[in-house]
Coordinates of N, CA, C and O and ligand atoms in Angstrom, one line a residue:
M1 N 0.8 -1.2 0.0 CA 0.0 0.0 0.0 C 0.9 1.3 0.0 O 1.7 1.4 0.8
A2 N 0.6 2.1 -1.0 CA 1.4 3.3 -1.1 C 0.7 4.3 -1.9 O -0.1 4.0 -2.8
I3 N 0.9 5.5 -1.6 CA 0.4 6.6 -2.4 C 1.4 7.0 -3.4 O 2.6 7.2 -3.1
R4 N 1.0 7.0 -4.7 CA 1.9 7.3 -5.8 C 1.7 8.7 -6.2 O 0.7 9.3 -6.0
K5 N 2.7 9.2 -6.9 CA 2.7 10.6 -7.4 C 1.8 10.7 -8.6 O 1.9 10.0 -9.6
I6 N 0.9 11.6 -8.5 CA -0.1 11.9 -9.5 C 0.6 12.8 -10.6 O 1.2 13.8 -10.3
R7 N 0.4 12.4 -11.8 CA 1.0 13.2 -12.9 C -0.1 14.3 -13.3 O -1.3 14.0 -13.4
F8 N 0.5 15.4 -13.6 CA -0.4 16.6 -13.9 C -0.4 16.9 -15.4 O 0.6 16.5 -16.1
E9 N -1.4 17.6 -15.8 CA -1.5 17.9 -17.3 C -0.2 18.6 -17.7 O 0.3 19.5 -16.9
G10 N 0.3 18.3 -18.8 CA 1.6 18.8 -19.3 C 2.6 17.6 -19.3 O 3.5 17.7 -20.1
D11 N 2.4 16.6 -18.4 CA 3.2 15.4 -18.4 C 2.7 14.6 -19.6 O 1.6 14.3 -19.8
E12 N 3.7 14.3 -20.5 CA 3.3 13.6 -21.8 C 2.7 12.2 -21.6 O 2.0 11.7 -22.5
V13 N 3.0 11.6 -20.4 CA 2.4 10.2 -20.2 C 0.9 10.3 -20.3 O 0.3 9.3 -20.6
L14 N 0.3 11.4 -19.9 CA -1.2 11.5 -19.9 C -1.8 11.5 -21.3 O -3.0 11.4 -21.5
R15 N -0.9 11.7 -22.3 CA -1.4 11.8 -23.7 C -1.1 10.6 -24.5 O -1.4 10.5 -25.6
K16 N -0.6 9.5 -23.8 CA -0.2 8.3 -24.5 C -1.4 7.3 -24.4 O -2.2 7.4 -23.5
K17 N -1.4 6.3 -25.3 CA -2.4 5.3 -25.2 C -1.9 4.1 -24.3 O -0.7 3.7 -24.5
S18 N -2.7 3.7 -23.4 CA -2.3 2.6 -22.5 C -2.4 1.3 -23.2 O -3.2 1.1 -24.1
K19 N -1.6 0.3 -22.7 CA -1.6 -1.0 -23.2 C -2.6 -2.0 -22.5 O -2.8 -1.8 -21.3
E20 N -3.1 -2.9 -23.3 CA -4.0 -3.9 -22.7 C -3.2 -4.7 -21.7 O -2.1 -5.0 -21.8
V21 N -4.0 -5.1 -20.6 CA -3.4 -6.0 -19.6 C -3.7 -7.4 -20.0 O -4.8 -7.8 -20.4
K22 N -2.6 -8.2 -20.0 CA -2.7 -9.6 -20.5 C -2.9 -10.5 -19.3 O -3.6 -11.5 -19.4
E23 N -2.3 -10.2 -18.2 CA -2.5 -11.0 -17.0 C -2.3 -10.2 -15.8 O -1.7 -9.1 -15.8
V24 N -3.0 -10.7 -14.7 CA -2.9 -10.0 -13.4 C -2.0 -10.8 -12.5 O -2.2 -11.9 -12.3
N25 N -0.9 -10.1 -12.1 CA 0.1 -10.8 -11.2 C 0.2 -10.0 -9.9 O -0.5 -9.0 -9.7
E26 N 1.1 -10.4 -9.0 CA 1.3 -9.7 -7.8 C 1.5 -8.2 -7.9 O 0.9 -7.4 -7.2
K27 N 2.3 -7.9 -8.9 CA 2.6 -6.5 -9.2 C 1.4 -5.7 -9.6 O 1.2 -4.5 -9.3
T28 N 0.5 -6.3 -10.4 CA -0.7 -5.7 -10.9 C -1.6 -5.4 -9.7 O -2.2 -4.3 -9.6
L29 N -1.7 -6.4 -8.8 CA -2.6 -6.2 -7.6 C -2.1 -5.1 -6.7 O -2.9 -4.3 -6.1
E30 N -0.8 -5.0 -6.6 CA -0.1 -3.9 -5.8 C -0.4 -2.6 -6.4 O -0.8 -1.6 -5.7
L31 N -0.3 -2.5 -7.8 CA -0.6 -1.3 -8.5 C -2.1 -0.9 -8.2 O -2.4 0.3 -8.0
I32 N -3.0 -1.8 -8.3 CA -4.4 -1.5 -8.1 C -4.7 -1.0 -6.7 O -5.3 0.0 -6.5
D33 N -4.0 -1.6 -5.7 CA -4.1 -1.2 -4.3 C -3.6 0.3 -4.2 O -4.2 1.1 -3.5
D34 N -2.5 0.5 -4.8 CA -1.9 1.8 -4.7 C -2.8 2.9 -5.5 O -2.8 4.0 -5.0
M35 N -3.4 2.4 -6.5 CA -4.3 3.4 -7.2 C -5.5 3.8 -6.3 O -5.8 5.0 -6.3
F36 N -6.0 2.8 -5.6 CA -7.1 3.2 -4.6 C -6.6 4.1 -3.6 O -7.2 5.2 -3.2
D37 N -5.4 3.8 -3.0 CA -4.8 4.6 -1.9 C -4.6 6.1 -2.4 O -4.9 7.0 -1.8
T38 N -4.1 6.2 -3.6 CA -3.8 7.5 -4.2 C -5.1 8.2 -4.5 O -5.1 9.4 -4.2
M39 N -6.1 7.5 -5.0 CA -7.4 8.2 -5.3 C -8.0 8.7 -4.0 O -8.4 9.9 -4.0
Y40 N -8.1 7.8 -3.0 CA -8.8 8.2 -1.8 C -8.0 9.4 -1.1 O -8.6 10.3 -0.5
D41 N -6.7 9.3 -1.1 CA -5.9 10.3 -0.5 C -6.1 11.7 -1.1 O -6.0 12.7 -0.4
S42 N -6.5 11.7 -2.4 CA -6.8 13.0 -3.0 C -8.3 13.3 -3.2 O -8.7 14.2 -3.9
Y43 N -9.1 12.5 -2.5 CA -10.5 12.7 -2.5 C -11.1 12.7 -3.9 O -12.0 13.4 -4.2
G44 N -10.5 11.8 -4.7 CA -11.0 11.6 -6.1 C -12.1 10.5 -6.1 O -12.2 9.7 -5.2
V45 N -12.9 10.4 -7.2 CA -13.8 9.4 -7.4 C -13.4 8.4 -8.5 O -14.1 7.4 -8.7
G46 N -12.3 8.7 -9.1 CA -11.7 7.8 -10.1 C -10.3 8.1 -10.4 O -9.8 9.2 -10.2
L47 N -9.6 7.0 -10.8 CA -8.2 7.2 -11.2 C -7.8 6.2 -12.2 O -8.2 5.0 -12.1
A48 N -7.1 6.6 -13.2 CA -6.6 5.7 -14.3 C -5.1 5.5 -14.2 O -4.4 6.5 -13.8
A49 N -4.6 4.3 -14.5 CA -3.2 4.0 -14.3 C -2.2 5.1 -14.9 O -1.2 5.4 -14.3
P50 N -2.5 5.6 -16.1 CA -1.6 6.6 -16.7 C -1.4 7.8 -15.8 O -0.4 8.5 -15.9
Q51 N -2.4 8.1 -14.9 CA -2.3 9.2 -14.0 C -1.2 9.1 -13.0 O -0.8 10.0 -12.3
I52 N -0.8 7.8 -12.8 CA 0.4 7.6 -11.9 C 1.6 7.1 -12.7 O 2.5 6.5 -12.2
G53 N 1.5 7.4 -14.0 CA 2.6 7.1 -14.9 C 2.7 5.7 -15.4 O 3.8 5.3 -16.0
I54 N 1.7 4.9 -15.2 CA 1.7 3.5 -15.7 C 0.7 3.4 -16.9 O -0.5 3.5 -16.8
L55 N 1.3 3.0 -18.0 CA 0.5 2.9 -19.3 C -0.2 1.6 -19.4 O 0.1 0.8 -20.4
K56 N -1.0 1.2 -18.5 CA -1.8 0.0 -18.5 C -3.3 0.3 -18.5 O -3.7 1.3 -17.8
R57 N -4.1 -0.5 -19.1 CA -5.5 -0.2 -19.2 C -6.2 -0.7 -17.9 O -6.9 -1.7 -17.9
I58 N -6.0 0.1 -16.8 CA -6.6 -0.2 -15.5 C -7.2 1.1 -15.0 O -6.5 2.1 -15.0
V59 N -8.4 1.0 -14.4 CA -9.1 2.1 -13.9 C -9.7 1.7 -12.5 O -10.1 0.6 -12.3
V60 N -9.6 2.6 -11.6 CA -10.4 2.4 -10.3 C -11.4 3.5 -10.1 O -11.1 4.7 -10.5
I61 N -12.5 3.2 -9.6 CA -13.6 4.2 -9.4 C -14.3 3.9 -8.1 O -14.4 2.7 -7.7
D62 N -14.7 4.9 -7.4 CA -15.5 4.8 -6.3 C -16.3 6.1 -6.1 O -15.8 7.1 -5.6
V63 N -17.5 6.1 -6.6 CA -18.3 7.4 -6.6 C -19.0 7.7 -5.3 O -19.5 8.8 -5.0
T64 N -19.1 6.7 -4.4 CA -19.8 6.9 -3.1 C -18.9 6.8 -1.9 O -19.2 7.2 -0.8
G65 N -17.6 6.3 -2.1 CA -16.7 6.1 -1.0 C -16.9 4.7 -0.4 O -16.2 4.3 0.5
E66 N -17.9 4.0 -0.9 CA -18.1 2.6 -0.4 C -18.3 1.6 -1.5 O -18.7 0.4 -1.2
D67 N -18.1 2.0 -2.7 CA -18.3 1.0 -3.8 C -17.1 1.0 -4.7 O -17.1 1.4 -5.9
P68 N -15.9 0.4 -4.2 CA -14.7 0.4 -5.1 C -14.9 -0.5 -6.3 O -15.4 -1.6 -6.1
I69 N -14.6 0.0 -7.4 CA -14.7 -0.8 -8.7 C -13.4 -0.8 -9.4 O -12.7 0.3 -9.5
V70 N -13.0 -2.0 -9.8 CA -11.7 -2.1 -10.7 C -12.2 -2.5 -12.1 O -12.9 -3.4 -12.2
L71 N -11.7 -1.8 -13.0 CA -12.0 -2.1 -14.4 C -10.7 -2.3 -15.2 O -9.9 -1.4 -15.3
I72 N -10.5 -3.5 -15.6 CA -9.3 -3.8 -16.4 C -9.7 -4.0 -17.9 O -10.7 -4.7 -18.2
N73 N -9.0 -3.4 -18.8 CA -9.3 -3.3 -20.2 C -10.8 -2.9 -20.4 O -11.5 -3.6 -21.2
P74 N -11.2 -1.9 -19.8 CA -12.6 -1.5 -20.0 C -13.0 -1.1 -21.4 O -12.1 -0.5 -22.1
E75 N -14.2 -1.4 -21.8 CA -14.7 -1.0 -23.1 C -16.2 -0.7 -23.0 O -17.0 -1.5 -22.5
I76 N -16.5 0.6 -23.3 CA -17.9 1.0 -23.3 C -18.7 0.4 -24.4 O -18.3 0.6 -25.6
I77 N -19.7 -0.4 -24.1 CA -20.4 -1.1 -25.2 C -21.8 -0.6 -25.5 O -22.4 -1.0 -26.4
E78 N -22.3 0.3 -24.6 CA -23.6 0.9 -24.8 C -23.6 2.2 -24.0 O -23.0 2.3 -23.0
K79 N -24.3 3.2 -24.6 CA -24.4 4.4 -23.9 C -25.7 5.1 -24.3 O -26.2 4.9 -25.5
S80 N -26.4 5.8 -23.4 CA -27.6 6.5 -23.8 C -27.8 7.7 -22.9 O -27.2 7.9 -21.9
G81 N -28.7 8.6 -23.3 CA -29.0 9.8 -22.6 C -27.8 10.8 -22.6 O -26.8 10.5 -23.2
S82 N -28.0 11.8 -21.8 CA -26.9 12.8 -21.8 C -27.0 13.6 -20.5 O -28.1 13.8 -19.9
Q83 N -25.9 14.0 -19.9 CA -25.9 14.8 -18.7 C -24.8 15.9 -19.0 O -23.8 15.6 -19.6
T84 N -25.1 17.1 -18.5 CA -24.1 18.2 -18.6 C -23.8 18.7 -17.3 O -24.8 19.1 -16.5
G85 N -22.6 18.8 -16.9 CA -22.2 19.3 -15.6 C -20.7 19.5 -15.4 O -20.0 19.2 -16.3
E86 N -20.4 20.0 -14.2 CA -19.0 20.3 -13.9 C -18.2 18.9 -13.8 O -18.7 18.0 -13.2
E87 N -17.0 18.9 -14.3 CA -16.2 17.7 -14.2 C -14.8 18.2 -13.8 O -14.3 19.2 -14.3
G88 N -14.2 17.4 -13.0 CA -12.8 17.7 -12.6 C -11.9 16.4 -12.8 O -12.4 15.4 -13.2
C89 N -10.6 16.6 -12.5 CA -9.7 15.5 -12.7 C -8.5 15.7 -11.8 O -8.0 16.8 -11.6
L90 N -8.0 14.6 -11.2 CA -6.9 14.8 -10.2 C -5.6 15.3 -11.0 O -4.7 15.8 -10.3
S91 N -5.6 15.1 -12.3 CA -4.4 15.6 -13.0 C -4.5 17.0 -13.4 O -3.6 17.6 -14.0
L92 N -5.7 17.7 -13.1 CA -5.8 19.1 -13.3 C -6.3 19.7 -12.0 O -7.5 20.1 -11.9
P93 N -5.5 19.7 -11.0 CA -6.0 20.0 -9.6 C -6.5 21.5 -9.6 O -5.9 22.4 -10.2
G94 N -7.6 21.6 -8.9 CA -8.2 23.0 -8.7 C -8.9 23.5 -9.9 O -9.3 24.7 -9.9
K95 N -9.1 22.7 -10.9 CA -9.8 23.1 -12.1 C -11.0 22.3 -12.4 O -11.2 21.1 -11.9
S96 N -11.9 22.8 -13.2 CA -13.1 22.1 -13.7 C -13.6 22.7 -14.9 O -13.2 23.8 -15.3
A97 N -14.5 22.0 -15.6 CA -15.2 22.6 -16.8 C -16.5 21.8 -16.9 O -16.7 20.8 -16.3
I98 N -17.4 22.4 -17.7 CA -18.6 21.8 -18.1 C -18.4 20.8 -19.2 O -17.8 21.1 -20.2
V99 N -18.8 19.5 -18.9 CA -18.6 18.5 -19.9 C -19.9 17.7 -20.0 O -20.6 17.4 -19.0
T100 N -20.3 17.4 -21.2 CA -21.5 16.6 -21.5 C -21.1 15.2 -21.7 O -20.1 14.9 -22.5
R101 N -21.7 14.3 -21.0 CA -21.4 12.8 -21.1 C -22.7 12.1 -21.2 O -23.8 12.6 -20.9
P102 N -22.7 10.8 -21.6 CA -23.9 10.0 -21.6 C -24.4 9.9 -20.1 O -23.6 9.9 -19.2
D103 N -25.7 9.7 -20.0 CA -26.2 9.5 -18.6 C -26.2 8.1 -18.2 O -26.4 7.8 -17.0
Y104 N -26.0 7.2 -19.1 CA -26.0 5.8 -18.9 C -25.0 5.1 -19.7 O -24.9 5.4 -20.9
V105 N -24.2 4.3 -19.1 CA -23.2 3.5 -19.9 C -23.2 2.0 -19.4 O -23.5 1.7 -18.3
K106 N -23.0 1.1 -20.4 CA -22.7 -0.3 -20.1 C -21.3 -0.5 -20.5 O -20.9 -0.1 -21.6
C107 N -20.5 -1.1 -19.6 CA -19.1 -1.3 -19.9 C -18.7 -2.7 -19.6 O -19.1 -3.3 -18.6
K108 N -17.9 -3.3 -20.6 CA -17.4 -4.6 -20.3 C -15.9 -4.5 -19.9 O -15.2 -3.6 -20.4
A109 N -15.5 -5.3 -19.0 CA -14.1 -5.2 -18.5 C -13.7 -6.6 -17.9 O -14.5 -7.5 -18.0
F110 N -12.6 -6.6 -17.3 CA -12.2 -7.7 -16.5 C -11.9 -7.3 -15.0 O -11.5 -6.1 -14.8
N111 N -12.2 -8.2 -14.1 CA -11.9 -7.8 -12.7 C -10.5 -8.3 -12.3 O -9.7 -8.7 -13.2
E112 N -10.2 -8.1 -11.0 CA -8.8 -8.4 -10.6 C -8.4 -9.9 -10.8 O -7.3 -10.2 -10.8
A113 N -9.5 -10.8 -10.9 CA -9.2 -12.2 -11.2 C -9.1 -12.5 -12.7 O -9.1 -13.6 -13.1
M114 N -9.2 -11.4 -13.5 CA -9.3 -11.5 -15.0 C -10.5 -12.3 -15.4 O -10.5 -12.9 -16.5
E115 N -11.6 -12.2 -14.6 CA -12.8 -12.7 -15.1 C -13.6 -11.6 -15.8 O -13.6 -10.4 -15.3
P116 N -14.3 -11.9 -16.9 CA -15.0 -10.9 -17.6 C -16.2 -10.4 -16.7 O -16.9 -11.2 -16.1
I117 N -16.4 -9.1 -16.7 CA -17.5 -8.5 -16.0 C -18.2 -7.5 -16.9 O -17.6 -7.0 -17.9
V118 N -19.5 -7.2 -16.6 CA -20.2 -6.1 -17.2 C -20.7 -5.2 -16.1 O -21.3 -5.7 -15.1
I119 N -20.5 -3.9 -16.3 CA -21.0 -3.0 -15.3 C -21.8 -1.9 -15.9 O -21.5 -1.5 -17.0
E120 N -22.9 -1.6 -15.3 CA -23.8 -0.5 -15.8 C -23.7 0.7 -14.8 O -23.6 0.5 -13.6
G121 N -23.7 1.9 -15.4 CA -23.6 3.0 -14.5 C -24.5 4.1 -15.0 O -24.7 4.3 -16.2
E122 N -25.1 4.9 -14.1 CA -25.9 6.0 -14.4 C -25.3 7.2 -13.7 O -24.6 7.1 -12.7
G123 N -25.7 8.4 -14.2 CA -25.3 9.6 -13.5 C -23.8 9.7 -13.3 O -23.0 9.5 -14.2
L124 N -23.4 10.0 -12.0 CA -21.9 10.2 -11.7 C -21.1 9.0 -12.1 O -20.0 9.1 -12.6
L125 N -21.6 7.8 -11.9 CA -20.9 6.6 -12.2 C -20.6 6.5 -13.7 O -19.5 6.2 -14.2
A126 N -21.7 6.8 -14.5 CA -21.5 6.8 -16.0 C -20.5 7.9 -16.4 O -19.6 7.6 -17.2
R127 N -20.5 9.0 -15.7 CA -19.5 10.1 -16.0 C -18.1 9.6 -15.7 O -17.2 9.8 -16.5
A128 N -18.0 9.0 -14.5 CA -16.6 8.5 -14.1 C -16.1 7.4 -15.1 O -14.9 7.4 -15.4
I129 N -17.0 6.5 -15.5 CA -16.5 5.4 -16.4 C -16.0 6.0 -17.7 O -15.0 5.7 -18.2
C130 N -16.8 7.0 -18.2 CA -16.4 7.7 -19.5 C -15.0 8.4 -19.3 O -14.1 8.3 -20.1
H131 N -15.0 9.2 -18.2 CA -13.8 10.0 -17.9 C -12.5 9.1 -17.8 O -11.5 9.4 -18.4
E132 N -12.6 8.1 -17.0 CA -11.5 7.3 -16.7 C -11.1 6.4 -17.9 O -9.9 6.2 -18.2
T133 N -12.1 6.0 -18.7 CA -11.8 5.2 -19.9 C -11.0 6.1 -20.9 O -10.1 5.7 -21.6
D134 N -11.5 7.3 -21.0 CA -10.8 8.3 -21.9 C -9.3 8.4 -21.5 O -8.5 8.5 -22.5
H135 N -9.0 8.4 -20.2 CA -7.6 8.6 -19.8 C -6.7 7.5 -20.5 O -5.5 7.7 -20.8
L136 N -7.3 6.3 -20.7 CA -6.5 5.2 -21.2 C -6.2 5.4 -22.7 O -5.3 4.7 -23.3
D137 N -6.9 6.4 -23.3 CA -6.6 6.7 -24.7 C -5.9 8.1 -24.8 O -5.9 8.7 -25.9
G138 N -5.4 8.6 -23.7 CA -4.7 9.9 -23.7 C -5.6 11.1 -23.8 O -5.2 12.2 -24.2
I139 N -6.9 10.9 -23.5 CA -7.9 12.0 -23.7 C -8.1 12.6 -22.3 O -8.4 11.9 -21.3
L140 N -8.1 13.9 -22.2 CA -8.4 14.6 -21.0 C -9.7 15.4 -21.2 O -10.1 15.7 -22.3
Y141 N -10.5 15.7 -20.1 CA -11.8 16.3 -20.3 C -11.7 17.6 -21.0 O -12.7 18.1 -21.6
R142 N -10.6 18.3 -20.9 CA -10.4 19.6 -21.6 C -10.7 19.4 -23.1 O -11.2 20.3 -23.7
D143 N -10.3 18.3 -23.6 CA -10.5 18.0 -25.1 C -11.9 18.1 -25.5 O -12.2 18.3 -26.7
I144 N -12.9 17.7 -24.6 CA -14.3 17.6 -25.0 C -15.2 18.5 -24.2 O -16.4 18.3 -24.3
A145 N -14.6 19.4 -23.4 CA -15.4 20.3 -22.6 C -16.3 21.2 -23.4 O -15.9 21.6 -24.5
D146 N -17.4 21.6 -22.9 CA -18.3 22.5 -23.5 C -17.8 23.9 -23.4 O -18.2 24.8 -24.2
G147 N -17.1 24.2 -22.4 CA -16.6 25.6 -22.2 C -15.2 25.5 -21.7 O -14.5 24.5 -21.7
P148 N -14.6 26.7 -21.3 CA -13.2 26.7 -20.8 C -13.0 26.0 -19.5 O -13.9 25.9 -18.7
V149 N -11.8 25.5 -19.3 CA -11.4 24.9 -18.1 C -11.1 26.1 -17.1 O -10.4 27.1 -17.5
H150 N -11.7 26.1 -15.9 CA -11.6 27.3 -15.1 C -11.2 26.8 -13.6 O -11.3 25.6 -13.3
D151 N -10.9 27.8 -12.8 CA -10.5 27.5 -11.4 C -11.8 27.2 -10.7 O -12.8 27.8 -10.8
V152 N -11.7 26.2 -9.8 CA -12.8 25.8 -8.9 C -12.9 26.8 -7.8 O -11.8 27.2 -7.2
E153 N -14.1 27.3 -7.5 CA -14.2 28.2 -6.3 C -13.9 27.4 -5.1 O -14.1 26.2 -4.9
M154 N -13.2 28.1 -4.1 CA -12.8 27.5 -2.9 C -13.9 26.7 -2.2 O -13.7 25.6 -1.7
E155 N -15.1 27.3 -2.1 CA -16.2 26.7 -1.4 C -16.7 25.4 -2.0 O -17.2 24.5 -1.3
E156 N -16.5 25.3 -3.3 CA -17.0 24.1 -4.0 C -16.2 22.8 -3.6 O -16.7 21.7 -3.8
E157 N -14.9 23.0 -3.2 CA -14.1 21.8 -2.9 C -13.7 21.1 -4.1 O -14.4 20.2 -4.6
Ligands
LIG201 NI1 -9.1 12.4 -14.7

C-alpha cells in the first residue's frame, strides 16, 4: 500500500495510449491497491493508471466512497442519454469545466481475477466510467469540454 505521485496535465504520459493488460500478477494487484490509496488520498472518485505514470488499461472508481470498482481493459459497449455538468480530474488540480457525457453506460471489462464483468452506471458513475476510460486513450476532459477549463471556487471543494 502506497500513495503514488499523480501526474499533472503537461506530463506527456497523460497523452499516451495505454496497453492492454494480459495477465494480473502480484505487481498488478499492488498497483491496483496503490491506485485506490492514491485516489482516496486526493478525495477523487476515479483514477486511471496513466495518471500515476503506468500505461496500462486499468481504472479504479468509487463514486460513493463505499463502492470500489476495478476495471481492467474496460470498453464501453452501450451508452444513452446525456448529462451536462462540472467535471474535474486529479491531473488538473483545482480546475473544472462543463462536460457533456452519456447519462447511462454499459461497460465490459475484467476484474482483478481476470474474469469478464459487465458494469452499468448512471449519473456520476456513468460520467466516471467515461472520464477514466478516456484517460486510457490519452484523452483529458479539456479536449471535449463544452466551455473553458476554469478554477474551482474554494467553497466548492
Ligand atoms: Ni481524470
